[in-house]
PDB file of C-alpha atoms in Angstrom:
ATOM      1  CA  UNK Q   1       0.000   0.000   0.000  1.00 41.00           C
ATOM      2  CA  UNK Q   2       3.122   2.626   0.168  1.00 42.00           C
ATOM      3  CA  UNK Q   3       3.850   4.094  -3.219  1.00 49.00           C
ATOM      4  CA  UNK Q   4       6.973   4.823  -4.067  1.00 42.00           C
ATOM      5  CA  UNK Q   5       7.217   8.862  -4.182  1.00 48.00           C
ATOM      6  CA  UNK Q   6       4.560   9.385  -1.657  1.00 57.00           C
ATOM      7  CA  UNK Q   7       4.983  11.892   0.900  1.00 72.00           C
ATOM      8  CA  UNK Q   8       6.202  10.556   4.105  1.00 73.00           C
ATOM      9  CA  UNK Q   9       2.791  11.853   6.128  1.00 88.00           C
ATOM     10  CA  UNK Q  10       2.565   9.940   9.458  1.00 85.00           C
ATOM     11  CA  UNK Q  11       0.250   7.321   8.231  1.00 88.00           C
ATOM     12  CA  UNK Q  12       2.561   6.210   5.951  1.00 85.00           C
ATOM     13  CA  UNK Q  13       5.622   6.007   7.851  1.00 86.00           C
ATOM     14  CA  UNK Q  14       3.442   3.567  10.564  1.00 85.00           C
ATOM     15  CA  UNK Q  15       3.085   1.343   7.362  1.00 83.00           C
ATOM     16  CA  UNK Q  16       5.976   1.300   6.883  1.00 86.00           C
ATOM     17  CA  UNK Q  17       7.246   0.715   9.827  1.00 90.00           C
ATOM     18  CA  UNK Q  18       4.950  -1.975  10.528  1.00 88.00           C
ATOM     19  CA  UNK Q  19       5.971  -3.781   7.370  1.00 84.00           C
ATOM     20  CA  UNK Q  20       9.846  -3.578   8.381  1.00 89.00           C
ATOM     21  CA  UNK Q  21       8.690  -4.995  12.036  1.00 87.00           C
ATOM     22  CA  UNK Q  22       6.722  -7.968   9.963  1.00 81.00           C
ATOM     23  CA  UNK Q  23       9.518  -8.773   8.254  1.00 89.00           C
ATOM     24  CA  UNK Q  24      11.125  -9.144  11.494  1.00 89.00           C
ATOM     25  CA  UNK Q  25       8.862 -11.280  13.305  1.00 86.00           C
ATOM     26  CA  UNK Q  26       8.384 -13.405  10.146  1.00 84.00           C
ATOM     27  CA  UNK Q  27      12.489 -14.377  10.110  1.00 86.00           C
ATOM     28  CA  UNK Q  28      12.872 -13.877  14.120  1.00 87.00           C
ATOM     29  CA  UNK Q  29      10.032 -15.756  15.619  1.00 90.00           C
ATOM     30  CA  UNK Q  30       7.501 -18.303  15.218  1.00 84.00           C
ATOM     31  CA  UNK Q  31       4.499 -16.431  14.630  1.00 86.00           C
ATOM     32  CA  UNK Q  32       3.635 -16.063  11.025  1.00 84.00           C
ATOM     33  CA  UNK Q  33       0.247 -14.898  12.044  1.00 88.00           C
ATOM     34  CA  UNK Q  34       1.941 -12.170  13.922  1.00 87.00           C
ATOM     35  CA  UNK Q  35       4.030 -11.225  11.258  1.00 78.00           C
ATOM     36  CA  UNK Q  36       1.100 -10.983   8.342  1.00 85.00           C
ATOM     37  CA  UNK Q  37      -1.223  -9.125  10.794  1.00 86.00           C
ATOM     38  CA  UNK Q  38       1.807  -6.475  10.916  1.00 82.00           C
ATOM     39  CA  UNK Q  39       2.456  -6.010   7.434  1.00 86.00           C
ATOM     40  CA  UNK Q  40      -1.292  -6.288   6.026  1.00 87.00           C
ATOM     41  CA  UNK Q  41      -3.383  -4.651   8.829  1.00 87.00           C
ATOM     42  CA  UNK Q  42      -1.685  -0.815   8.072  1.00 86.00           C
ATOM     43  CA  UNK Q  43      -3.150  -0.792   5.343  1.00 91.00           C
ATOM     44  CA  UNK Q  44      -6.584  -0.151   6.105  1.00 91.00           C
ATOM     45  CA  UNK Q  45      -5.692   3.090   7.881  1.00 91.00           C
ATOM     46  CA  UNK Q  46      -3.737   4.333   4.889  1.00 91.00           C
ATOM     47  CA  UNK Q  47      -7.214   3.203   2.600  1.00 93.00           C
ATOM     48  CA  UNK Q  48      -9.465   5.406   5.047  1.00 94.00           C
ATOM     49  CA  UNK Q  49      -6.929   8.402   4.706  1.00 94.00           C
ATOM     50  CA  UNK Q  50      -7.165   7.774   0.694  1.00 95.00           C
ATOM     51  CA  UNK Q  51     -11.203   7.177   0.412  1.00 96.00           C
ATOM     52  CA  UNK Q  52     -13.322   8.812   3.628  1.00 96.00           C
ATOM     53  CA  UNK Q  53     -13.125  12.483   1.684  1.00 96.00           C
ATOM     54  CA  UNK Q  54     -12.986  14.375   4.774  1.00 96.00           C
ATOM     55  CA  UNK Q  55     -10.233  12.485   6.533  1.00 96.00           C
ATOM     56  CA  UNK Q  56      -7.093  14.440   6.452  1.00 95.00           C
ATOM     57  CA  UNK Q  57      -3.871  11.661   7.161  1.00 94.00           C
ATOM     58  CA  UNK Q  58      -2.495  11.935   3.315  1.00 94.00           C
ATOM     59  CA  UNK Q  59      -3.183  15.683   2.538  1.00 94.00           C
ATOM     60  CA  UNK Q  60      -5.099  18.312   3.513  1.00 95.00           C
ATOM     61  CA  UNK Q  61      -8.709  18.841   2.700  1.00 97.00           C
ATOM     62  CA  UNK Q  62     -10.711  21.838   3.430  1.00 98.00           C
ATOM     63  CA  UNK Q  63     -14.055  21.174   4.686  1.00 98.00           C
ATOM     64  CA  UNK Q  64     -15.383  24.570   5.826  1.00 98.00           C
ATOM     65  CA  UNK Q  65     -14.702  28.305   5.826  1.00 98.00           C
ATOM     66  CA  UNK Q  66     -14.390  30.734   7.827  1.00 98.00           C
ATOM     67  CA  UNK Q  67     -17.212  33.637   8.238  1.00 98.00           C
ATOM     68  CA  UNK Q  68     -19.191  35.684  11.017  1.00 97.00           C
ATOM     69  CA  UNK Q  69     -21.864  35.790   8.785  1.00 97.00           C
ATOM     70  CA  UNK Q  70     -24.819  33.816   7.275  1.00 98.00           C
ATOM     71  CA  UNK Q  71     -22.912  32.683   4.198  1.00 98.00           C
ATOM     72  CA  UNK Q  72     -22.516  29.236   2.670  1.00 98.00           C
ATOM     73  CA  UNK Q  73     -20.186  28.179  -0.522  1.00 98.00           C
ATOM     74  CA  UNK Q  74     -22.150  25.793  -3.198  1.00 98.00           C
ATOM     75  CA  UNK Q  75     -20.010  23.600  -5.236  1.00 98.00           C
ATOM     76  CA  UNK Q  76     -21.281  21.965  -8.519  1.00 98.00           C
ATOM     77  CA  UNK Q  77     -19.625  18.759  -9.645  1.00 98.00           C
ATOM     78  CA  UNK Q  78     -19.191  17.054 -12.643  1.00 98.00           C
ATOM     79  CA  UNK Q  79     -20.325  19.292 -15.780  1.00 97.00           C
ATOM     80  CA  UNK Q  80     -20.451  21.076 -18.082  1.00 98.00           C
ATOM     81  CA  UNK Q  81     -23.721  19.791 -19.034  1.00 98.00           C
ATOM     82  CA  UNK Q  82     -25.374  21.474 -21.887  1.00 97.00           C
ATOM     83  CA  UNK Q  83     -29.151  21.158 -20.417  1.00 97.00           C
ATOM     84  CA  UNK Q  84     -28.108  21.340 -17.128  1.00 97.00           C
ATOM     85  CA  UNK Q  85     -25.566  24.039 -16.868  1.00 98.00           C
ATOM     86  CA  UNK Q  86     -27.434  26.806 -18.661  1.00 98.00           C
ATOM     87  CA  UNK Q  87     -30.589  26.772 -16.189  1.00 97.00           C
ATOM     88  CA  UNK Q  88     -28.476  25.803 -12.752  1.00 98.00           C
ATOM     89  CA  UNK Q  89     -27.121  29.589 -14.215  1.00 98.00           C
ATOM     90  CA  UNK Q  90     -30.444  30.852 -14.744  1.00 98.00           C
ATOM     91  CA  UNK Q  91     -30.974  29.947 -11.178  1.00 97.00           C
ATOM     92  CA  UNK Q  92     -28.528  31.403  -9.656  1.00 98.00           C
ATOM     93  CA  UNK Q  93     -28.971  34.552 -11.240  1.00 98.00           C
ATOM     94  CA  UNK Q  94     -32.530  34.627  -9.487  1.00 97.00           C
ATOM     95  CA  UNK Q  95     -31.129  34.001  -6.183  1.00 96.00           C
ATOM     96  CA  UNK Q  96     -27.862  36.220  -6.905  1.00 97.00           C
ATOM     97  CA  UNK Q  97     -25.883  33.121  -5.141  1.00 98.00           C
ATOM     98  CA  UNK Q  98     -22.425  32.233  -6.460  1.00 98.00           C
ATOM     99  CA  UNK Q  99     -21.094  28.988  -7.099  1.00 98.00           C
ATOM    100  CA  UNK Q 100     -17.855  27.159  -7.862  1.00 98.00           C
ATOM    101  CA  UNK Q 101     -18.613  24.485 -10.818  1.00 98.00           C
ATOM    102  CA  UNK Q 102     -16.143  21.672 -10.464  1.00 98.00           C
ATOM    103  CA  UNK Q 103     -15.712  20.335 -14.248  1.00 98.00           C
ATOM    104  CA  UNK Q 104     -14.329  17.859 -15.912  1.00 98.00           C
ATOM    105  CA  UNK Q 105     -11.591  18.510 -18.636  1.00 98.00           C
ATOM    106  CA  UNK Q 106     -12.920  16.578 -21.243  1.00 98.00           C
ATOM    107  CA  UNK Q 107     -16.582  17.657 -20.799  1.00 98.00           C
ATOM    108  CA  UNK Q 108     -15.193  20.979 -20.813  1.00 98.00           C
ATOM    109  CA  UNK Q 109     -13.303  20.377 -23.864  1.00 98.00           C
ATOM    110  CA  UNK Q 110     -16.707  19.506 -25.389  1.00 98.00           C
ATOM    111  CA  UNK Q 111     -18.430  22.545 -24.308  1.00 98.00           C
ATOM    112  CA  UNK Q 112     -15.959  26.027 -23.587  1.00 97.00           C
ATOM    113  CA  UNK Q 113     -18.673  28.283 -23.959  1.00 98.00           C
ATOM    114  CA  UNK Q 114     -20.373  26.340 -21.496  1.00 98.00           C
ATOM    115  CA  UNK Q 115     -16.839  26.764 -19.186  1.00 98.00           C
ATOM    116  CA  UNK Q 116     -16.864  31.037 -20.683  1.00 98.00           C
ATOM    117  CA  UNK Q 117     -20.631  31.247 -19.444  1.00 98.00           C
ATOM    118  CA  UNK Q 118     -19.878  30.252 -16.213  1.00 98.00           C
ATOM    119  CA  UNK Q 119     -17.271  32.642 -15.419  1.00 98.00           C
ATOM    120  CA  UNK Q 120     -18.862  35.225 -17.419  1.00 98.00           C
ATOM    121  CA  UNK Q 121     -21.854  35.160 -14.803  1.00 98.00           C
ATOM    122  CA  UNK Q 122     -19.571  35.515 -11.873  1.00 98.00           C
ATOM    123  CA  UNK Q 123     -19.028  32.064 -10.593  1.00 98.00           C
ATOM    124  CA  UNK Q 124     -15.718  30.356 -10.390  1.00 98.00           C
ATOM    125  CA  UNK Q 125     -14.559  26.843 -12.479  1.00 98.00           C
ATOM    126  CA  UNK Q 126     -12.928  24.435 -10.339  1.00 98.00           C
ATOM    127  CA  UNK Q 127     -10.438  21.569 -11.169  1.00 98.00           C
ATOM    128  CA  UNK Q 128     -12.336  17.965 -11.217  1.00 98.00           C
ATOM    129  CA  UNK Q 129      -9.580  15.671 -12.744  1.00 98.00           C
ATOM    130  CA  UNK Q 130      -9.655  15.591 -16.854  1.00 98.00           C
ATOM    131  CA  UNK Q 131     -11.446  12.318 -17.238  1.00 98.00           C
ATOM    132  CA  UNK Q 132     -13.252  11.513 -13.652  1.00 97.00           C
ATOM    133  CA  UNK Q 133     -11.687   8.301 -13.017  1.00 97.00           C
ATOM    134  CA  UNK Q 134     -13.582   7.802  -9.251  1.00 93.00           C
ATOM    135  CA  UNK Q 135     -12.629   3.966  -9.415  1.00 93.00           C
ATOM    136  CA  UNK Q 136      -8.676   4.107 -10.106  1.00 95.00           C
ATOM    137  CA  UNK Q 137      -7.644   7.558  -9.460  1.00 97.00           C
ATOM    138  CA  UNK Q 138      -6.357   6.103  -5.602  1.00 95.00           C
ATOM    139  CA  UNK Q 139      -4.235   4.134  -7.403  1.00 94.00           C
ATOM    140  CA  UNK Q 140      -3.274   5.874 -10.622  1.00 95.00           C
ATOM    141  CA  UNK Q 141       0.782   6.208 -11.690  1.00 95.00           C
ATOM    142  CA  UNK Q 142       2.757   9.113 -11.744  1.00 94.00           C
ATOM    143  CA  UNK Q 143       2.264   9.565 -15.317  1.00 95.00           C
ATOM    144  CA  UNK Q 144      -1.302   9.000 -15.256  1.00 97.00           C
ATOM    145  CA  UNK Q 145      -1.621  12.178 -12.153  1.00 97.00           C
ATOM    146  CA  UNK Q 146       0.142  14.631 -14.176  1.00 96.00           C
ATOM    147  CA  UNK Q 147      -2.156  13.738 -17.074  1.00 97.00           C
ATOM    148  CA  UNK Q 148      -5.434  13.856 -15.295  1.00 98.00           C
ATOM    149  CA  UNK Q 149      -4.402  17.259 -13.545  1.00 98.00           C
ATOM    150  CA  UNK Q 150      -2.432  18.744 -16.152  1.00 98.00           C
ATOM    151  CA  UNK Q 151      -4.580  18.080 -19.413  1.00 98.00           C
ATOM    152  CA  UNK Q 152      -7.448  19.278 -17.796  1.00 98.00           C
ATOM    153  CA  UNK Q 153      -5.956  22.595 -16.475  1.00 98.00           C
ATOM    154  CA  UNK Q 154      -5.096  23.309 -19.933  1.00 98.00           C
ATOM    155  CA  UNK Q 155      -8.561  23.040 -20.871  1.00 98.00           C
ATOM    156  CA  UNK Q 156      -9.872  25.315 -18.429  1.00 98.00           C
ATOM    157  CA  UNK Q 157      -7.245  28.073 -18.709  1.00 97.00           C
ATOM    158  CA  UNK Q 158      -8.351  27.791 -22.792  1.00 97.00           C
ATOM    159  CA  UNK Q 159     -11.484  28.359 -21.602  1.00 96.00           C
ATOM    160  CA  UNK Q 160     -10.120  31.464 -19.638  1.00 96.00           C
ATOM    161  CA  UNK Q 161     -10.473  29.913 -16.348  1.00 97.00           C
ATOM    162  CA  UNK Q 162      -7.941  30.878 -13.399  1.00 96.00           C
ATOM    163  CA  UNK Q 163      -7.898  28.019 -11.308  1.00 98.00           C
ATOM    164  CA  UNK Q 164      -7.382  28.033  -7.848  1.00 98.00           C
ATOM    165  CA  UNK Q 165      -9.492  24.935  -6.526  1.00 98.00           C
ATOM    166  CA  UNK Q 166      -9.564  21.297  -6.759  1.00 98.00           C
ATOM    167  CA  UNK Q 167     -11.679  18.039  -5.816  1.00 98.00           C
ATOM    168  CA  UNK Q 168     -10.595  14.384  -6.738  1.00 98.00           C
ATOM    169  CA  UNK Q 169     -13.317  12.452  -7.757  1.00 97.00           C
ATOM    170  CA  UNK Q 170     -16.127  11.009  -5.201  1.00 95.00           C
ATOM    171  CA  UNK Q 171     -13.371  12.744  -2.651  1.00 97.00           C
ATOM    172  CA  UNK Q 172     -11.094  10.003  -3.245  1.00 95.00           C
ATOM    173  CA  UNK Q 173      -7.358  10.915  -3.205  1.00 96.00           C
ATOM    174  CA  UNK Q 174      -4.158   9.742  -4.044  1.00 95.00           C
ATOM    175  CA  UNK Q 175      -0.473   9.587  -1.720  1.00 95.00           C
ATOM    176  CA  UNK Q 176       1.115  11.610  -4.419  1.00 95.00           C
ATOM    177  CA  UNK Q 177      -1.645  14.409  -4.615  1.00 96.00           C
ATOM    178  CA  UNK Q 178      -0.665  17.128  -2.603  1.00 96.00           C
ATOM    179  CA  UNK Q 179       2.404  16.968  -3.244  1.00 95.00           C
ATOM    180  CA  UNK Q 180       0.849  17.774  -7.475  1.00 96.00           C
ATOM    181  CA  UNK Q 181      -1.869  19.876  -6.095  1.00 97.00           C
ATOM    182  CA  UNK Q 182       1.176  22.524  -4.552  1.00 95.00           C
ATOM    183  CA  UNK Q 183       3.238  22.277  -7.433  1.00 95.00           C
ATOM    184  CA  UNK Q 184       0.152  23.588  -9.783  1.00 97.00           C
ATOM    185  CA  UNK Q 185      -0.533  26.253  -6.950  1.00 97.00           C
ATOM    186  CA  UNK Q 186      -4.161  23.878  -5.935  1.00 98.00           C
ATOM    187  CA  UNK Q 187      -5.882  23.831  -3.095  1.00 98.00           C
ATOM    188  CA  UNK Q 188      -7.929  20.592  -2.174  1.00 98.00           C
ATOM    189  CA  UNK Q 189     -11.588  21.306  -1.698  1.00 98.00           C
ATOM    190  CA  UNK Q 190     -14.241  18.784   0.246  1.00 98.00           C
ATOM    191  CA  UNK Q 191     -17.535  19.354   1.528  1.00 98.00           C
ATOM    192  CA  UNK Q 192     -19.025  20.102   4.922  1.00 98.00           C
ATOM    193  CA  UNK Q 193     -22.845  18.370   2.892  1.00 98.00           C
ATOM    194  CA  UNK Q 194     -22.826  16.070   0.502  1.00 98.00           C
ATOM    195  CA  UNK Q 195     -26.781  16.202  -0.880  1.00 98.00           C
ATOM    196  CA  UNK Q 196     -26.845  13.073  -1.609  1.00 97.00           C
ATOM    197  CA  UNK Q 197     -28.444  13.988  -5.047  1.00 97.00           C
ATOM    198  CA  UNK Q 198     -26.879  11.656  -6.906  1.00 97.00           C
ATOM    199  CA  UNK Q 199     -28.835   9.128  -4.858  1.00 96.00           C
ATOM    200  CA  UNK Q 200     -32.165  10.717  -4.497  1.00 97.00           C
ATOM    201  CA  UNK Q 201     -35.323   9.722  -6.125  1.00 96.00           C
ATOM    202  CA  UNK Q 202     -37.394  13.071  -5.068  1.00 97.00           C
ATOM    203  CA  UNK Q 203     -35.792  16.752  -5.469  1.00 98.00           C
ATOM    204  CA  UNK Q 204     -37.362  17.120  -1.845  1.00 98.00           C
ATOM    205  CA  UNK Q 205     -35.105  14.629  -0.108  1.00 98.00           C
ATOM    206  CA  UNK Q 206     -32.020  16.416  -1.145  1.00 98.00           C
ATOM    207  CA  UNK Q 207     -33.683  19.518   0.526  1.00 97.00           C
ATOM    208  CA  UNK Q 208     -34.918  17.674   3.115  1.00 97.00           C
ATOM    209  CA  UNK Q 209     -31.166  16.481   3.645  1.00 98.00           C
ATOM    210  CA  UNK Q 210     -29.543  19.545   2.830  1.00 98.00           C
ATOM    211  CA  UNK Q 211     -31.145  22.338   4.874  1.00 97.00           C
ATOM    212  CA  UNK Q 212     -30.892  21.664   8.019  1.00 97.00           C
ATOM    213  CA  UNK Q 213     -27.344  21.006   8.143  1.00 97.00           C
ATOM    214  CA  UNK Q 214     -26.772  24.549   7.081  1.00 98.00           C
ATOM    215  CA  UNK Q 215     -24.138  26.593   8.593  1.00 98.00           C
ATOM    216  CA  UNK Q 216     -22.354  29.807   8.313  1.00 98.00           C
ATOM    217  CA  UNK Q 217     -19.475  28.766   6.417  1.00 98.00           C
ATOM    218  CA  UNK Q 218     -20.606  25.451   5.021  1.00 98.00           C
ATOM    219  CA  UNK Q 219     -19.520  24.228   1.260  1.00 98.00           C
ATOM    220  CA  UNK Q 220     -22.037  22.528   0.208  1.00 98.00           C
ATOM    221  CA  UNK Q 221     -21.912  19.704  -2.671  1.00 98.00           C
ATOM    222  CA  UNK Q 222     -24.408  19.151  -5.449  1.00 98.00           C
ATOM    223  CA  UNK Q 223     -23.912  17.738  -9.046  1.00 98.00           C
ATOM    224  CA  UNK Q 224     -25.136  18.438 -12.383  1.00 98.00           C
ATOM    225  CA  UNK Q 225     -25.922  15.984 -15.315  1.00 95.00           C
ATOM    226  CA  UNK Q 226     -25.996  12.605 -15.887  1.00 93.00           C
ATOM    227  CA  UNK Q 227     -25.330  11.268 -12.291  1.00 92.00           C
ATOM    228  CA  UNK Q 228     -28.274  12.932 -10.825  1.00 97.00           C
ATOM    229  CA  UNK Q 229     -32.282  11.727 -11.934  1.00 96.00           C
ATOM    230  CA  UNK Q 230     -33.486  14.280 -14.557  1.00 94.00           C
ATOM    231  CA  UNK Q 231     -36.358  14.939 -12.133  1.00 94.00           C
ATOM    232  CA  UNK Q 232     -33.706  15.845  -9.217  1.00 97.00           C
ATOM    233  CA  UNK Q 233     -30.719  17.589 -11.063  1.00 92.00           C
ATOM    234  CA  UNK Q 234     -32.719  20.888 -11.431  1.00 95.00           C
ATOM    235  CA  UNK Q 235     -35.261  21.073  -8.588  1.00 97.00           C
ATOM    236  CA  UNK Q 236     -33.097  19.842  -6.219  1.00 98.00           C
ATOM    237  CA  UNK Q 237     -31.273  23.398  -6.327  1.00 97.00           C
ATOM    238  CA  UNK Q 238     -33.981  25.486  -6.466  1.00 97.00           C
ATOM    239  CA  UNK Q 239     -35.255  24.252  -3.130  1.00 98.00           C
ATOM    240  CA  UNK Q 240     -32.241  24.411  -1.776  1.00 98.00           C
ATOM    241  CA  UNK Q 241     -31.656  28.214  -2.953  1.00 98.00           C
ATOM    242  CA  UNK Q 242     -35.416  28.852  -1.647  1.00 97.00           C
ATOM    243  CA  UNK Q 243     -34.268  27.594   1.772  1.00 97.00           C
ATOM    244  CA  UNK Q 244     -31.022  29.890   1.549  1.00 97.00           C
ATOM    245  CA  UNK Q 245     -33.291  32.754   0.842  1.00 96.00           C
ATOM    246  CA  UNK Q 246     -35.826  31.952   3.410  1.00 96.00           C
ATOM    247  CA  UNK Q 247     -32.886  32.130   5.966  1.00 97.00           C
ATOM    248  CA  UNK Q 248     -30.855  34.862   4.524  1.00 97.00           C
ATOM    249  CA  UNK Q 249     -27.999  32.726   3.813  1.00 98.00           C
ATOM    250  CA  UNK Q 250     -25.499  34.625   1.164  1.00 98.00           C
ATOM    251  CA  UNK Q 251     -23.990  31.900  -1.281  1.00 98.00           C
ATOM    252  CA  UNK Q 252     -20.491  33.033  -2.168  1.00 98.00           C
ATOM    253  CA  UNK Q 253     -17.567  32.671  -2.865  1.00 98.00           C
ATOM    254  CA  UNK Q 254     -14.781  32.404  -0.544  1.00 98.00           C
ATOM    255  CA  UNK Q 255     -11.274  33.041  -0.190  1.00 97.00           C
ATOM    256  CA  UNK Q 256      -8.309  30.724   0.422  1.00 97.00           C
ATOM    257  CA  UNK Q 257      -7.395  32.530   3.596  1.00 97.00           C
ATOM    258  CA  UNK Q 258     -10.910  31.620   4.927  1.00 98.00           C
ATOM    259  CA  UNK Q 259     -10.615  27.517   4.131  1.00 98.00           C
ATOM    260  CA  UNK Q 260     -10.721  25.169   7.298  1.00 97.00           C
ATOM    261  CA  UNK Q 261      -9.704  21.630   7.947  1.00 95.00           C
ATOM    262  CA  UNK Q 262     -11.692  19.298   9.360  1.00 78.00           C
TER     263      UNK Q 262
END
């Protein structure tokens, strides 16, 4: 489970050291059972650090922001979408709430004026990996990183995006992340409530799940296109900028100097 290039965070160096201590017991002693325990059972700490989003043992991920006021930050995963993206806009504009749109490169690459639109309203592109590989990304090579962050970047900066944010896909992450993510001047981004619209069946659960976990300086995630029900993707956000409204929450955007840690 280490990978060679990793940053040596603290999780890491425990499996590491347990491995060498395995080893030890496995040529030392009589206990085989011992010894496999030592060098397998790691592991599953470094795999929570890699795929609970908000855990924090192989990089940094900010969860929430800082604010006195009644202000929350929306995040939008996983477009453009051509019929999605132009009316999440149109409803945005009738709440005047900001938003951060977390694209993928090659849907982007599909659809700049989609990527232009955005912007040109007054919300903010974030980075969401070039292809959205949720199942391998964990696990992806060197090579394979730099490709997924760097092809994608050049996309959006086509596009006229400045990027400042990104989130790995389904929150997953990877040992040699951060380590990219500072290099390209990134800053990982999670969520403090995940809708669950993806999941939902009814635009009124993801309401019903969203609002009353609101709190001055939560980011809140919801997704656009093909992932969420048609009868969701849409709705889904109004009600949840209704409820906003109804509590004079401001959605905006925030800056880096305001990001938390869980």
């Amino acid at each position: 489970m280490v990978v060679l290039g990793a940053k040596l965070y603290p999780v890491v160096l425990i499996n590491l050291i347990s491995k060498v201590a395995a080893v030890a017991v496995w040529l030392l002693t009589d206990r085989p059972g011992v010894a496999v325990a030592l060098f397998i059972g790691p592991d599953a700490l470094v795999l929570y650090h890699l795929f609970v989003p908000s855990a924090q043992g192989v990089g940094r991920v900010a969860t929430h922001f800082a604010t006195p006021r009644q202000e929350v930050w929306l995040t939008i995963d996983d477009g453009p979408d051509p019929d999605d993206t132009p009316r999440l806009l149109d409803l945005l504009d009738q709440h005047a709430a900001r938003a951060t749109f977390f694209v993928i490169g090659k849907r982007a690459a599909r659809h700049p004026a989609l990527v232009s639109e955005i912007l040109r309203r007054g919300h903010e592109i974030g980075h969401h990996t070039h292809t959205h590989p949720a199942g391998s990304f964990w696990c992806a090579t060197p090579r394979r990183l730099r490709a997924e962050l760097d092809r994608a970047t050049a996309t959006l900066a086509a596009a006229g995006a400045s990027l400042r944010w990104f989130r790995a896909p389904a929150g997953i992450k990877h040992l040699g992340l951060e380590t990219a993510l500072q290099a390209r001047g990134l800053t990982y981004v999670g969520w403090t409530i995940r809708s669950g619209d993806c999941l939902a069946r009814r635009p009124e659960d993801v309401a019903a799940h969203v609002i009353p976990r609101l709190t001055p300086g939560a980011i809140i995630l919801m997704h656009e296109g093909n992932s969420v029900r048609p009868a969701v993707r849409i709705r889904a956000l109004a009600l949840v900028l209704e409820a906003c409204t109804a509590q004079n929450y401001r959605l905006v955007l925030p800056e880096r100097t305001q990001l938390r840690c869980a």
